Short mmCIF file of C-alpha atoms and ligand atoms in Angstrom, two decimals:
data_model
loop_
_atom_site.label_atom_id
_atom_site.label_comp_id
_atom_site.label_asym_id
_atom_site.label_seq_id
_atom_site.Cartn_x
_atom_site.Cartn_y
_atom_site.Cartn_z
CA UNK A 1 0.01 -0.01 0.00
CA UNK A 2 2.35 2.71 -1.23
CA UNK A 3 -0.24 5.41 -1.70
CA UNK A 4 -3.57 5.98 0.05
CA UNK A 5 -6.32 8.56 -0.49
CA UNK A 6 -8.21 8.20 2.75
CA UNK A 7 -7.00 8.29 6.34
CA UNK A 8 -9.06 5.15 7.08
CA UNK A 9 -6.97 3.31 4.50
CA UNK A 10 -4.21 3.52 7.12
CA UNK A 11 -6.15 1.46 9.65
CA UNK A 12 -4.66 -1.90 10.70
CA UNK A 13 -1.53 -3.96 10.22
CA UNK A 14 -0.27 -2.58 13.51
CA UNK A 15 3.10 -3.84 14.79
CA UNK A 16 3.80 -6.43 17.48
CA UNK A 17 6.30 -5.60 20.16
CA UNK A 18 7.96 -8.28 22.34
CA UNK A 19 7.88 -6.77 25.86
CA UNK A 20 8.88 -9.77 27.94
CA UNK A 21 10.11 -13.32 27.69
CA UNK A 22 10.62 -15.96 30.38
CA UNK A 23 13.36 -18.59 30.50
CA UNK A 24 10.68 -21.16 29.71
CA UNK A 25 9.88 -19.53 26.42
CA UNK A 26 6.66 -17.71 27.35
CA UNK A 27 6.49 -14.36 25.54
CA UNK A 28 4.39 -11.23 26.16
CA UNK A 29 3.64 -9.46 22.90
CA UNK A 30 1.98 -6.06 22.64
CA UNK A 31 -0.26 -5.33 19.66
CA UNK A 32 0.50 -1.63 19.29
CA UNK A 33 -2.83 -0.16 18.23
CA UNK A 34 -1.55 3.39 18.69
CA UNK A 35 -0.15 2.96 15.19
CA UNK A 36 -3.64 3.41 13.77
CA UNK A 37 -4.82 6.85 12.69
CA UNK A 38 -6.04 8.73 15.82
CA UNK A 39 -3.49 6.75 17.83
CA UNK A 40 -6.04 4.22 19.01
CA UNK A 41 -7.75 0.89 18.27
CA UNK A 42 -11.22 2.39 18.37
CA UNK A 43 -11.08 3.75 14.82
CA UNK A 44 -11.37 0.11 13.65
CA UNK A 45 -14.82 -0.22 15.17
CA UNK A 46 -15.86 3.38 14.40
CA UNK A 47 -15.51 2.62 10.69
CA UNK A 48 -17.33 -0.70 11.04
CA UNK A 49 -20.29 0.82 12.91
CA UNK A 50 -20.71 3.49 10.24
CA UNK A 51 -20.42 1.00 7.35
CA UNK A 52 -22.98 -1.22 9.11
CA UNK A 53 -25.40 1.69 9.57
CA UNK A 54 -25.05 2.61 5.90
CA UNK A 55 -25.67 -1.01 4.80
CA UNK A 56 -28.81 -1.16 6.94
CA UNK A 57 -30.10 2.19 5.69
CA UNK A 58 -29.88 3.78 9.15
CA UNK A 59 -27.52 6.51 8.02
CA UNK A 60 -28.36 8.45 4.87
CA UNK A 61 -26.17 10.83 2.80
CA UNK A 62 -25.35 13.89 4.92
CA UNK A 63 -26.81 12.22 8.04
CA UNK A 64 -25.89 12.88 11.66
CA UNK A 65 -23.90 10.49 13.85
CA UNK A 66 -24.26 10.81 17.64
CA UNK A 67 -22.18 8.90 20.18
CA UNK A 68 -21.26 8.99 23.85
CA UNK A 69 -17.48 8.78 24.11
CA UNK A 70 -14.55 9.02 26.48
CA UNK A 71 -12.41 10.12 23.57
CA UNK A 72 -10.98 7.45 21.32
CA UNK A 73 -14.32 6.38 19.82
CA UNK A 74 -15.10 10.04 19.16
CA UNK A 75 -11.77 10.51 17.42
CA UNK A 76 -12.44 7.50 15.17
CA UNK A 77 -15.97 8.63 14.37
CA UNK A 78 -14.76 12.18 13.67
CA UNK A 79 -12.39 10.81 11.01
CA UNK A 80 -15.01 8.57 9.43
CA UNK A 81 -17.64 11.33 9.53
CA UNK A 82 -15.26 13.82 7.91
CA UNK A 83 -14.38 11.39 5.12
CA UNK A 84 -17.98 10.38 4.40
CA UNK A 85 -19.67 13.76 4.79
CA UNK A 86 -21.61 13.18 7.98
CA UNK A 87 -22.24 15.57 10.83
CA UNK A 88 -20.91 14.14 14.11
CA UNK A 89 -21.82 15.06 17.68
CA UNK A 90 -19.80 13.59 20.53
CA UNK A 91 -21.41 13.54 23.95
CA UNK A 92 -18.55 13.84 26.44
CA UNK A 93 -17.59 14.56 30.04
CA UNK A 94 -14.60 16.39 31.57
CA UNK A 95 -13.08 13.04 32.64
CA UNK A 96 -11.97 12.65 29.03
CA UNK A 97 -8.42 13.57 28.05
CA UNK A 98 -8.37 17.22 26.87
CA UNK A 99 -6.21 16.49 23.81
CA UNK A 100 -8.69 13.90 22.57
CA UNK A 101 -11.49 16.47 22.82
CA UNK A 102 -9.41 19.13 21.10
CA UNK A 103 -8.50 16.74 18.30
CA UNK A 104 -12.13 15.73 17.81
CA UNK A 105 -13.11 19.38 17.48
CA UNK A 106 -10.28 19.97 15.04
CA UNK A 107 -11.73 17.23 12.83
CA UNK A 108 -15.15 18.85 12.76
CA UNK A 109 -16.96 17.14 15.65
CA UNK A 110 -19.38 19.06 17.79
CA UNK A 111 -18.91 18.42 21.50
CA UNK A 112 -21.80 18.34 23.98
CA UNK A 113 -20.81 18.10 27.68
CA UNK A 114 -22.97 16.31 30.20
CA UNK A 115 -21.23 17.86 33.25
CA UNK A 116 -20.26 21.39 34.26
CA UNK A 117 -16.75 22.80 34.02
CA UNK A 118 -14.68 21.62 36.93
CA UNK A 119 -16.62 18.34 37.36
CA UNK A 120 -14.15 15.77 36.03
CA UNK A 121 -16.00 12.66 37.14
CA UNK A 122 -16.67 9.81 34.75
CA UNK A 123 -20.27 10.19 33.55
CA UNK A 124 -20.78 7.19 31.26
CA UNK A 125 -24.48 6.58 31.91
CA UNK A 126 -25.40 10.30 31.79
CA UNK A 127 -23.58 10.57 28.45
CA UNK A 128 -25.37 7.57 27.01
CA UNK A 129 -28.79 8.78 28.15
CA UNK A 130 -28.19 12.17 26.56
CA UNK A 131 -26.87 10.70 23.28
CA UNK A 132 -29.93 8.47 23.05
CA UNK A 133 -32.32 11.32 23.75
CA UNK A 134 -30.63 13.59 21.24
CA UNK A 135 -30.77 10.91 18.49
CA UNK A 136 -34.41 10.15 19.26
CA UNK A 137 -35.29 13.84 18.80
CA UNK A 138 -33.61 14.19 15.38
CA UNK A 139 -34.97 12.26 12.37
CA UNK A 140 -31.65 12.27 10.48
CA UNK A 141 -29.58 11.17 13.46
CA UNK A 142 -28.13 7.77 14.26
CA UNK A 143 -26.84 6.83 17.75
CA UNK A 144 -24.02 4.34 17.11
CA UNK A 145 -24.38 3.04 20.69
CA UNK A 146 -21.01 1.26 20.84
CA UNK A 147 -21.87 -0.75 23.98
CA UNK A 148 -24.71 -2.59 22.27
CA UNK A 149 -23.68 -2.54 18.64
CA UNK A 150 -22.63 -5.88 17.04
CA UNK A 151 -20.48 -3.94 14.55
CA UNK A 152 -18.21 -2.88 17.43
CA UNK A 153 -16.76 -6.35 17.92
CA UNK A 154 -16.84 -6.98 14.17
CA UNK A 155 -14.46 -4.05 13.71
CA UNK A 156 -11.77 -6.03 15.52
CA UNK A 157 -11.96 -9.25 13.50
CA UNK A 158 -9.01 -7.94 11.49
CA UNK A 159 -6.91 -7.81 14.74
CA UNK A 160 -7.31 -11.59 15.07
CA UNK A 161 -6.49 -12.10 11.40
CA UNK A 162 -3.34 -9.92 11.66
CA UNK A 163 -2.26 -11.86 14.80
CA UNK A 164 -2.63 -15.21 13.10
CA UNK A 165 -0.81 -13.96 10.00
CA UNK A 166 2.07 -12.74 12.14
CA UNK A 167 2.22 -15.47 14.79
CA UNK A 168 0.39 -18.56 13.50
CA UNK A 169 -1.36 -18.95 16.85
CA UNK A 170 -2.07 -17.18 20.13
CA UNK A 171 -2.27 -19.04 23.47
CA UNK A 172 -3.47 -16.29 25.71
CA UNK A 173 -5.28 -13.06 24.79
CA UNK A 174 -5.27 -10.68 27.72
CA UNK A 175 -6.69 -7.19 27.34
CA UNK A 176 -8.73 -4.28 28.77
CA UNK A 177 -12.52 -4.45 28.72
CA UNK A 178 -14.52 -1.26 28.25
CA UNK A 179 -17.34 -1.91 25.86
CA UNK A 180 -15.72 -5.33 25.34
CA UNK A 181 -15.50 -4.90 21.54
CA UNK A 182 -11.74 -5.14 21.15
CA UNK A 183 -11.14 -8.15 23.39
CA UNK A 184 -14.25 -10.19 22.50
CA UNK A 185 -14.25 -9.27 18.78
CA UNK A 186 -10.59 -10.44 18.54
CA UNK A 187 -11.33 -13.54 20.65
CA UNK A 188 -14.39 -14.53 18.63
CA UNK A 189 -12.56 -14.30 15.33
CA UNK A 190 -9.59 -16.24 16.71
CA UNK A 191 -12.00 -19.02 17.65
CA UNK A 192 -13.69 -18.91 14.28
CA UNK A 193 -10.29 -19.33 12.67
CA UNK A 194 -9.53 -22.38 14.84
CA UNK A 195 -7.37 -20.74 17.50
CA UNK A 196 -8.70 -21.52 21.01
CA UNK A 197 -6.79 -18.86 22.95
CA UNK A 198 -7.46 -18.45 26.65
CA UNK A 199 -9.25 -15.10 27.08
CA UNK A 200 -8.46 -12.92 30.09
CA UNK A 201 -10.26 -9.58 30.53
CA UNK A 202 -8.81 -6.75 32.60
CA UNK A 203 -10.84 -3.95 34.26
CA UNK A 204 -9.99 -1.30 36.81
CA UNK A 205 -10.76 -1.90 40.46
CA UNK A 206 -14.10 -0.11 40.85
CA UNK A 207 -15.43 -1.29 37.49
CA UNK A 208 -18.32 -3.76 37.71
CA UNK A 209 -18.22 -5.94 34.61
CA UNK A 210 -16.54 -8.83 36.49
CA UNK A 211 -18.52 -8.33 39.72
CA UNK A 212 -17.20 -6.90 42.96
CA UNK A 213 -17.77 -3.53 44.49
CA UNK A 214 -18.10 -0.47 42.25
CA UNK A 215 -16.20 2.76 42.84
CA UNK A 216 -14.36 5.57 41.13
CA UNK A 217 -11.28 4.94 38.96
CA UNK A 218 -8.98 7.01 36.79
CA UNK A 219 -8.11 4.56 34.01
CA UNK A 220 -9.66 6.13 30.95
CA UNK A 221 -11.55 4.43 28.11
CA UNK A 222 -11.96 1.18 29.97
CA UNK A 223 -14.16 -0.52 32.54
CA UNK A 224 -17.83 -0.16 33.46
CA UNK A 225 -18.40 2.40 36.25
CA UNK A 226 -21.10 1.73 38.86
CA UNK A 227 -24.47 2.85 37.59
CA UNK A 228 -23.64 2.02 33.94
CA UNK A 229 -24.97 -1.15 32.33
CA UNK A 230 -22.67 -3.79 30.87
CA UNK A 231 -23.50 -3.84 27.16
CA UNK A 232 -23.91 -6.78 24.76
CA UNK A 233 -20.37 -6.29 23.40
CA UNK A 234 -19.15 -7.92 26.63
CA UNK A 235 -19.46 -11.59 25.66
CA UNK A 236 -19.09 -13.54 28.92
CA UNK A 237 -19.32 -16.82 27.02
CA UNK A 238 -15.85 -16.10 25.57
CA UNK A 239 -14.29 -15.00 28.87
CA UNK A 240 -12.14 -17.47 30.75
CA UNK A 241 -11.03 -15.12 33.53
CA UNK A 242 -11.67 -11.53 34.58
CA UNK A 243 -9.05 -9.69 36.58
CA UNK A 244 -8.93 -6.29 38.21
CA UNK A 245 -6.05 -3.82 38.36
CA UNK A 246 -5.70 -0.73 40.53
CA UNK A 247 -5.08 2.69 39.02
CA UNK A 248 -1.79 2.80 40.97
CA UNK A 249 -0.46 -0.41 39.37
CA UNK A 250 -1.82 0.42 35.89
CA UNK A 251 -0.22 3.88 35.87
CA UNK A 252 3.02 2.68 37.51
CA UNK A 253 3.30 0.14 34.66
CA UNK A 254 2.70 2.70 31.93
CA UNK A 255 5.34 4.95 33.52
CA UNK A 256 7.85 2.11 34.01
CA UNK A 257 7.45 0.93 30.40
CA UNK A 258 8.00 4.50 29.18
CA UNK A 259 11.07 5.05 31.40
CA UNK A 260 12.67 1.68 30.67
CA UNK A 261 11.91 1.23 26.98
CA UNK A 262 10.88 4.58 25.57
CA UNK A 263 7.51 3.13 24.67
CA UNK A 264 4.51 5.32 25.62
CA UNK A 265 1.40 3.26 26.35
CA UNK A 266 -1.90 4.56 27.78
CA UNK A 267 -3.12 3.98 31.32
CA UNK A 268 -5.56 1.22 30.49
CA UNK A 269 -2.87 -0.63 28.56
CA UNK A 270 -0.71 -0.19 31.64
CA UNK A 271 -3.35 -2.13 33.55
CA UNK A 272 -3.34 -4.96 31.00
CA UNK A 273 0.44 -5.13 30.91
CA UNK A 274 0.56 -5.24 34.73
CA UNK A 275 -1.86 -8.14 34.77
CA UNK A 276 0.16 -9.97 32.11
CA UNK A 277 3.63 -9.33 33.65
CA UNK A 278 2.55 -10.44 37.10
CA UNK A 279 1.06 -13.67 35.76
CA UNK A 280 3.65 -14.57 33.15
CA UNK A 281 5.19 -17.44 35.11
CA UNK A 282 1.75 -18.93 35.81
CA UNK A 283 1.05 -19.47 32.13
CA UNK A 284 2.14 -22.81 30.56
CA UNK A 285 5.75 -22.76 29.41
CA UNK A 286 6.21 -21.55 25.86
CA UNK A 287 2.92 -19.60 25.77
CA UNK A 288 2.43 -16.76 23.33
CA UNK A 289 0.57 -14.08 25.30
CA UNK A 290 -0.87 -11.11 23.43
CA UNK A 291 -2.08 -7.86 24.97
CA UNK A 292 -3.81 -5.25 22.86
CA UNK A 293 -2.41 -1.77 23.61
CA UNK A 294 -5.58 0.25 22.92
CA UNK A 295 -3.78 3.57 22.75
CA UNK A 296 -0.45 5.28 23.29
CA UNK A 297 0.73 7.38 26.24
CA UNK A 298 0.95 10.62 24.30
CA UNK A 299 -2.66 11.30 25.28
CA UNK A 300 -1.87 11.09 28.96
CA UNK A 301 1.16 13.34 29.33
CA UNK A 302 -0.98 15.75 31.44
CA UNK A 303 -2.26 12.95 33.67
CA UNK A 304 -0.60 9.55 34.06
CA UNK A 305 2.85 10.97 33.13
CA UNK A 306 2.48 14.19 35.16
CA UNK A 307 3.76 13.91 38.73
CA UNK A 308 1.58 16.78 40.05
CA UNK A 309 -1.61 15.30 38.61
CA UNK A 310 -0.65 11.89 39.99
CA UNK A 311 0.29 13.26 43.45
CA UNK A 312 -2.93 15.28 43.72
CA UNK A 313 -4.87 12.04 43.39
CA UNK A 314 -2.54 9.99 45.51
CA UNK A 315 -1.65 7.72 42.59
CA UNK A 316 2.12 8.03 42.54
CA UNK A 317 3.69 4.92 44.06
CA UNK A 318 7.40 4.39 43.71
CA UNK A 319 7.29 0.88 45.13
CA UNK A 320 4.81 -0.26 42.47
CA UNK A 321 6.90 1.37 39.74
CA UNK A 322 10.09 -0.33 40.98
CA UNK A 323 8.31 -3.68 41.13
CA UNK A 324 7.32 -3.31 37.48
CA UNK A 325 10.84 -2.19 36.51
CA UNK A 326 12.15 -5.32 38.23
CA UNK A 327 9.76 -7.51 36.21
CA UNK A 328 10.79 -5.78 32.98
CA UNK A 329 14.43 -6.47 33.84
CA UNK A 330 13.75 -10.07 34.78
CA UNK A 331 11.81 -10.78 31.61
CA UNK A 332 13.79 -8.58 29.26
CA UNK A 333 13.87 -10.31 25.81
CA UNK A 334 17.38 -8.88 25.31
CA UNK A 335 18.49 -10.74 28.47
CA UNK A 336 17.03 -13.96 27.08
CA UNK A 337 18.89 -13.47 23.82
CA UNK A 338 22.14 -12.99 25.77
CA UNK A 339 21.50 -16.17 27.78
CA UNK A 340 20.79 -18.03 24.51
CA UNK A 341 23.97 -16.73 22.89
CA UNK A 342 26.21 -17.87 25.75
C1 PLP B 401 -7.92 3.72 26.13
C2 PLP B 401 -8.69 2.48 25.89
N1 PLP B 401 -8.80 1.56 26.85
C3 PLP B 401 -9.47 0.41 26.67
C4 PLP B 401 -10.10 0.12 25.49
C5 PLP B 401 -10.88 -1.16 25.35
O1 PLP B 401 -12.15 -0.83 25.06
P1 PLP B 401 -13.27 -1.74 24.48
O2 PLP B 401 -13.52 -2.84 25.46
O3 PLP B 401 -14.44 -0.79 24.37
O4 PLP B 401 -12.85 -2.25 23.14
C6 PLP B 401 -10.02 1.03 24.44
C7 PLP B 401 -10.55 0.71 23.14
O5 PLP B 401 -9.94 0.86 22.12
C8 PLP B 401 -9.31 2.23 24.63
O6 PLP B 401 -9.21 3.17 23.68
#
């Protein structure tokens, strides 16, 4: 693909990065979805939801797309709407990363806030209610409703295909669960293609998709906050295990990976990587473990990577960061190569 004419032609074929390897041959590979346009995986499903609506006659020429978003979905829809001539309204809250909101606006999206300035709490269910009401009141509007849209998971089938092309097989797929589209779409397609990977979902402590007590959390773009409903994109029949990660550990991991390797991953990916690194020795020897990095850390320079922001929220924890650095050292693929060469 030497020359493209649309930004969405650049979606997919994202690289794999070997983050860790044990002496028994288990490898942790990161599928770096920040290499998609908008720097996130969500643009895969944004395109699929719009194509699906067009096929089903739900979105007409010049129509209006409405979605509730914490940022990355809105960025993806902004690109697709700009390319295809739709109006796009993103219903957002102040919990979302400011740069994501600015970028959406730059690409022509209209932003509607559900909360007042200064209220930076996560307002998923208020956003969804407003998006639904707005769409119901406008005859030309379509609410893409990512949490309950089958096209969400479908947008990630290509992730499974790319993984099998690159690796032949995957033993463990371990990744963040927000709507569930990326993990369960990838998992379903892997199964369809004959690869029975073990599927491990990761959510923040405080998120309720895997049970337990609900509460606030700072990991962005992931989890189901208390009060929100788990949508149909979360396919429990494909889930082998659900694990929870604290904001402290998730963010310490993102910071440690950046400091050690020069790789910026987002806070939710930090959570997945923490879950994977701390379980690596428990997986059968020789396992290929894949984690989807839903977005890069560039979007969190003012939050996860900012000491003041972290301190104000009591999230900075040197001991957690050193523990991750130690794991990265212990499982460094370069170290394994040296051992092999001796
Ligand atoms: C920052 C972030 N975290 C987590 C996820 C996983 O979300 P979902 O379960 O909705 O696919 C995404 C999706 O791409 C994301 O952008």
